[in-house]
Tab-separated table of C-alpha atoms and ligand atoms in Angstrom:
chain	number	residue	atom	x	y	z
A	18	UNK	CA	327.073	86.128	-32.647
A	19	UNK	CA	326.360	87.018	-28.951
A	20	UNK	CA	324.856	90.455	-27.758
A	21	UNK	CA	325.107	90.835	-24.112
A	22	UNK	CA	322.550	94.067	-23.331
A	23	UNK	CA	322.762	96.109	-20.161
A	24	UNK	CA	319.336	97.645	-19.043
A	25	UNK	CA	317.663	99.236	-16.401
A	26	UNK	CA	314.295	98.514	-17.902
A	27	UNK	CA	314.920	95.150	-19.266
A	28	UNK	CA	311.339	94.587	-19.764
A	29	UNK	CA	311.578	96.943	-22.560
A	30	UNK	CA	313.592	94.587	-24.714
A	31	UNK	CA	310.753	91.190	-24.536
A	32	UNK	CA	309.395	91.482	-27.412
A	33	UNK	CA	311.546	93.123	-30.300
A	34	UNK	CA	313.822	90.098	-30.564
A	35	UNK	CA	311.045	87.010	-30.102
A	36	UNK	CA	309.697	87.855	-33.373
A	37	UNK	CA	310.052	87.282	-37.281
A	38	UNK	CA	313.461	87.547	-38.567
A	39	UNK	CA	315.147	88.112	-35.077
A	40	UNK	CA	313.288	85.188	-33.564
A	41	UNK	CA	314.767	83.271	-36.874
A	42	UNK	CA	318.266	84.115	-36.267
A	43	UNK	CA	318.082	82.875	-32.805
A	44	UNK	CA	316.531	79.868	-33.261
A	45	UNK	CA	319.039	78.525	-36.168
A	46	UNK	CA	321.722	79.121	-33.053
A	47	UNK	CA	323.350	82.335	-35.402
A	48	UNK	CA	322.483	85.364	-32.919
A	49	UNK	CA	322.277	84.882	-29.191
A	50	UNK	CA	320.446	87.893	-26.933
A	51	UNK	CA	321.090	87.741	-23.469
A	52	UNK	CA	319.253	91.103	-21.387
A	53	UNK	CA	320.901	91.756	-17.845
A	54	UNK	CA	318.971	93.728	-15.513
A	55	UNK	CA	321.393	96.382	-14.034
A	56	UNK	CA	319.790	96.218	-11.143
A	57	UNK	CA	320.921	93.133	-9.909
A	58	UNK	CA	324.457	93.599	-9.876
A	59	UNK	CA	324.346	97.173	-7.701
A	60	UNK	CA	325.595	96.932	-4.357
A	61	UNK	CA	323.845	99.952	-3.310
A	62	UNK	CA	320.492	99.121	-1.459
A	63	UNK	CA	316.862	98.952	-3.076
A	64	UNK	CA	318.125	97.995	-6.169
A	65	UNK	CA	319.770	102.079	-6.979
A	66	UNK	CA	321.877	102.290	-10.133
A	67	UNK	CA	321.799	105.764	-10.316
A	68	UNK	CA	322.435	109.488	-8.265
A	69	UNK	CA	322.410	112.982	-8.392
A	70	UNK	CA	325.332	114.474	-10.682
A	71	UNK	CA	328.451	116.653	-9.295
A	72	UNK	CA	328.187	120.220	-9.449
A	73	UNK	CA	324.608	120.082	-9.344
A	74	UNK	CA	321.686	120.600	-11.886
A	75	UNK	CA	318.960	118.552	-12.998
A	76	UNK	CA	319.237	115.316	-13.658
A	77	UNK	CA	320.220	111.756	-12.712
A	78	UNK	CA	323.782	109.554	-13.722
A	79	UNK	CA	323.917	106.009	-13.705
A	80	UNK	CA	326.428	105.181	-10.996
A	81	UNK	CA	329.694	103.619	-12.132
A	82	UNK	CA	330.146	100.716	-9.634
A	83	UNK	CA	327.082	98.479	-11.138
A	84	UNK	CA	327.695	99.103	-14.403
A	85	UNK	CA	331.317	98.539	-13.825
A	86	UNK	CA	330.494	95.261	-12.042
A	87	UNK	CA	328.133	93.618	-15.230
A	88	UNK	CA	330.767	94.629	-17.347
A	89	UNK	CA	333.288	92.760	-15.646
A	90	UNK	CA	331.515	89.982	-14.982
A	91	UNK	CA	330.623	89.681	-18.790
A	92	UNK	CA	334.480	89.681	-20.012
A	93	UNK	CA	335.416	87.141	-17.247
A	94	UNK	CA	333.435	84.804	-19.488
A	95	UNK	CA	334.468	86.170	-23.106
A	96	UNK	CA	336.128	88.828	-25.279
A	97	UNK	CA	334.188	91.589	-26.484
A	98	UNK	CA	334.656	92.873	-30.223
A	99	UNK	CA	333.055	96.211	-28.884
A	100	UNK	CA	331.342	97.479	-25.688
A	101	UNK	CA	329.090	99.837	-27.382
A	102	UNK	CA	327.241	102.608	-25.339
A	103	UNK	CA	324.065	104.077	-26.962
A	104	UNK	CA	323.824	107.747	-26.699
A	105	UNK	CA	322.589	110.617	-28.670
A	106	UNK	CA	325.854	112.121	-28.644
A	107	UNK	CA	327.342	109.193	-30.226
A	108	UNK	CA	328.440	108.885	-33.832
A	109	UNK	CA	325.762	108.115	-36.150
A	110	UNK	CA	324.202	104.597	-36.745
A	111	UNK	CA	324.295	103.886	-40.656
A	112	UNK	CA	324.156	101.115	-42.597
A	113	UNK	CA	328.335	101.097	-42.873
A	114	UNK	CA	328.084	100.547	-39.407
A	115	UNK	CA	325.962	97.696	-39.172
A	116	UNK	CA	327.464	95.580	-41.819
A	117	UNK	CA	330.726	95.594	-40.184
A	118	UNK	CA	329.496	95.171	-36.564
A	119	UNK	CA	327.501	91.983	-38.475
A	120	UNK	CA	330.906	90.285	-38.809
A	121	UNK	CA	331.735	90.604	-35.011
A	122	UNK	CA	330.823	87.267	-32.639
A	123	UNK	CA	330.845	89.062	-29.270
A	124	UNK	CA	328.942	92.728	-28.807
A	125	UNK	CA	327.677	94.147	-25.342
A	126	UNK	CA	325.220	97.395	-25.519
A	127	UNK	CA	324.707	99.450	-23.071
A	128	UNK	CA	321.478	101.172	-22.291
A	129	UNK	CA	321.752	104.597	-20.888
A	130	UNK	CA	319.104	106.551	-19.054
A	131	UNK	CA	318.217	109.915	-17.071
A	132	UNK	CA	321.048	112.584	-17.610
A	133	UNK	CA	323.316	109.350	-18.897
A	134	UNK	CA	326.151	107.010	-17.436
A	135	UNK	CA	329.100	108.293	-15.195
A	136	UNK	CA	331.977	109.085	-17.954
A	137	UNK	CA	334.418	107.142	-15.882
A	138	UNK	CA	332.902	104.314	-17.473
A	139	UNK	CA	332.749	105.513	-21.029
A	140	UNK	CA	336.402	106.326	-20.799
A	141	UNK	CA	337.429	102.905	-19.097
A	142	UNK	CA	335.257	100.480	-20.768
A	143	UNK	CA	333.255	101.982	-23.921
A	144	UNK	CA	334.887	101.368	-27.059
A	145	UNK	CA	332.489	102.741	-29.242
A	146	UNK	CA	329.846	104.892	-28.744
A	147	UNK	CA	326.528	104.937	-31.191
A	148	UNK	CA	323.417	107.417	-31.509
A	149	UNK	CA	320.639	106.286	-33.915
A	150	UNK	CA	319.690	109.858	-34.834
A	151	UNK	CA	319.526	113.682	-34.162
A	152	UNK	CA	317.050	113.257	-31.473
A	153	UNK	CA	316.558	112.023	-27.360
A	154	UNK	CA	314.853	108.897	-26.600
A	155	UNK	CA	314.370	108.425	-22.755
A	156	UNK	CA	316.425	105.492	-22.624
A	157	UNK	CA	318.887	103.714	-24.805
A	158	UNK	CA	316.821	100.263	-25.282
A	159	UNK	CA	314.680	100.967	-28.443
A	160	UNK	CA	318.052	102.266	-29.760
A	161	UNK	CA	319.564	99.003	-28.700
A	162	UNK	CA	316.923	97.567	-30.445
A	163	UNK	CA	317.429	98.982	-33.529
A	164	UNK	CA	320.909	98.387	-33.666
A	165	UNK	CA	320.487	94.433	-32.923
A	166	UNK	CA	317.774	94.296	-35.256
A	167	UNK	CA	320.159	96.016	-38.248
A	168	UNK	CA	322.847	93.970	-37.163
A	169	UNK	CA	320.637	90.484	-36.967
A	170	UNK	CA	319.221	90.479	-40.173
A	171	UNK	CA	322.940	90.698	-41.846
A	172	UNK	CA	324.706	87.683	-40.175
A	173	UNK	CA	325.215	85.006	-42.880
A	174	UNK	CA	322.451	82.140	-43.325
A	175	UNK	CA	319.581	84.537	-41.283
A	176	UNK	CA	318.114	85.924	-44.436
A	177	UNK	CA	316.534	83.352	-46.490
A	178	UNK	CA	317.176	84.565	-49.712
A	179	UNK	CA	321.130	85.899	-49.379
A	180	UNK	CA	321.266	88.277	-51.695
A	181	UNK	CA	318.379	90.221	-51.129
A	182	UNK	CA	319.838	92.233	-47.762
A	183	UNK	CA	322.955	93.391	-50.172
A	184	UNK	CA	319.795	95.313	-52.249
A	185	UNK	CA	318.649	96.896	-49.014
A	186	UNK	CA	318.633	100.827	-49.295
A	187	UNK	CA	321.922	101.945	-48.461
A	188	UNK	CA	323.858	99.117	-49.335
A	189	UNK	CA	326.202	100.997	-52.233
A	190	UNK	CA	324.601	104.091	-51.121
A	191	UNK	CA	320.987	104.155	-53.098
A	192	UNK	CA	317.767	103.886	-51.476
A	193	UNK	CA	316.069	100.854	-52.785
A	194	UNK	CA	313.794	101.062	-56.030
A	195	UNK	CA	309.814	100.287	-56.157
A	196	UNK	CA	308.241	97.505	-55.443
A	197	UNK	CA	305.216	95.700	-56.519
A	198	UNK	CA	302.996	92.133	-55.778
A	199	UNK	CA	299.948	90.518	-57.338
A	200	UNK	CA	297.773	91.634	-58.775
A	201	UNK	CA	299.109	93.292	-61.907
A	202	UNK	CA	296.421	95.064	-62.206
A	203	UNK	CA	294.594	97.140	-58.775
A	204	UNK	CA	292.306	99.409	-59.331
A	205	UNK	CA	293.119	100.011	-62.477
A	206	UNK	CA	296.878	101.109	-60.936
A	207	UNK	CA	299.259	99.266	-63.293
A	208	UNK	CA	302.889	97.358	-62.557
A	209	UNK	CA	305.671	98.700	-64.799
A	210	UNK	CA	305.571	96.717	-67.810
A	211	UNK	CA	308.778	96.069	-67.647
A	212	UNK	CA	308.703	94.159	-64.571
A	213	UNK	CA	306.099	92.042	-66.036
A	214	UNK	CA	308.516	91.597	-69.219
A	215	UNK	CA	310.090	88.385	-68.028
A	216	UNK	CA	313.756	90.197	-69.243
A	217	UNK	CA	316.105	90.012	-66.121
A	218	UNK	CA	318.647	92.668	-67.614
A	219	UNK	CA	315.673	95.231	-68.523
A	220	UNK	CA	314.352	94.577	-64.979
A	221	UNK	CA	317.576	94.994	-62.873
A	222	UNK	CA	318.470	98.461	-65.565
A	223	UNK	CA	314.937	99.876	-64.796
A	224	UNK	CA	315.564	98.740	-60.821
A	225	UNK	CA	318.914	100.641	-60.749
A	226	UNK	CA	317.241	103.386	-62.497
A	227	UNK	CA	314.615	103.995	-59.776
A	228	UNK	CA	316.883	103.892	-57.433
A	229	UNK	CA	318.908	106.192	-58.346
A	230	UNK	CA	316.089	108.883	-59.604
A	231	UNK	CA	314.533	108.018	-55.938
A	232	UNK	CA	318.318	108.663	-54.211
A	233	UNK	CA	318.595	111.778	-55.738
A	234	UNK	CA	314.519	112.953	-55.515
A	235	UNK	CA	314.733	112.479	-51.429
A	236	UNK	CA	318.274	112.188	-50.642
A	237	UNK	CA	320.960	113.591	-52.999
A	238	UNK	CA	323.516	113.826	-50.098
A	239	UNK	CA	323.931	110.012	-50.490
A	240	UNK	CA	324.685	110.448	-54.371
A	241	UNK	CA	327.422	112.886	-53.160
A	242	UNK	CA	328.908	110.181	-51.297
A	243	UNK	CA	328.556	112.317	-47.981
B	4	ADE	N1	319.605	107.340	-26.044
B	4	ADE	C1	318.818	108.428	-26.053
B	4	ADE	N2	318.687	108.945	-27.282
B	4	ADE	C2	319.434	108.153	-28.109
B	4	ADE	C3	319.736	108.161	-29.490
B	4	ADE	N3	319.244	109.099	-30.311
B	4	ADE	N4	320.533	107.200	-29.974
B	4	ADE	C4	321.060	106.273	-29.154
B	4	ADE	N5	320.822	106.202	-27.839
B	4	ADE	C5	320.019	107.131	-27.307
């Protein structure tokens, strides 16, 4: 897969994907990250990408002419599967969400900032538009973030051990169950015998039974299927 990201603050986006599992993915050749600084493609002086908005108030807009220029240049070398704009008024990021965006091989992000991006551009190039919660970052990149690194982690062959990101909380809507590590015994704070039992069916019965006991302790929407 190929993310193309659009930034004004591309610095912002060094580290999260040069680490751990991300840096794995990218390094077996199964997720390519490519950040483009906005900046270079405006053909407004000093580097501007963005201006006051029409009609007044407080507030800066992206313009529409860099942004419109990236983009173009970006799908004269490929087909996009989405051109996905973070913003808080976006629909929400959920697990759903990333495991079919996980199957995709070409996604572009782009990172909004100040009051947001011109809507000419949302309506002419956007085709899906995603927030990561009820709340307002100052910039769409640790959003972007978040999203790649949801995404990253599900492409086949970047998780060692396959199966465990289809246990993930979430995955069939349950958060996931305890667990525990060496030693068996801390501070006199015991493992569930039954996960010392050696018995794979009593294990994976108590497991689902956490889980759901946990779903429905801290979030019984997700029982509801809501
Ligand atoms: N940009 C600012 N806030 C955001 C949010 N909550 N989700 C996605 N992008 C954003």
């Amino acid at each position: 897969m190929r993310i193309d990201i659009i930034s004004v603050v591309p610095d912002l986006l060094e580290s999260p994907f040069n680490h751990s599992i991300m840096k794995r993915a990218q390094s077996r050749g199964l997720l390519e990250v490519h950040v483009h600084n906005l900046r270079d493609y405006t053909p407004y002086k000093q580097g501007q990408v963005d201006d006051y908005q029409y009609g007044g108030g407080a507030g800066m807009v992206m313009m529409p002419e860099p942004l419109a220029i990236l983009i173009e240049k970006l799908k004269e070398d490929r087909g996009y599967d989405e051109i996905i704009y973070m913003t808080p008024d976006g629909g929400l990021f959920e697990q759903k969400t990333a495991n079919r965006l996980s199957l995709k091989n070409n996604l572009m992000i782009i990172c909004g900032h100040y009051k947001g991006i011109d809507e000419r551009i949302r309506q002419h190039f956007v085709t899906m538009e995603i927030s990561i919660g009820d709340y307002v970052l100052s910039g769409g990149e640790l959003a972007a973030a978040v999203v790649v690194d949801a995404i990253g982690r599900l492409i086949p062959g970047v998780l060692n051990d396959e199966t465990s990101a289809l246990f993930d909380s979430y995955q069939d809507n349950l958060l996931a169950p305890p667990v525990y590590t060496r030693p068996a015994d801390f501070r006199g704070w015991v493992v569930p015998e039954v996960l010392l039992s050696g018995d794979p069916k009593k294990v994976d019965a108590w497991r689902h039974e956490e889980a759901l006991k946990r779903t429905a302790e801290r979030r019984p929407n997700l029982l509801e299927g809501e």
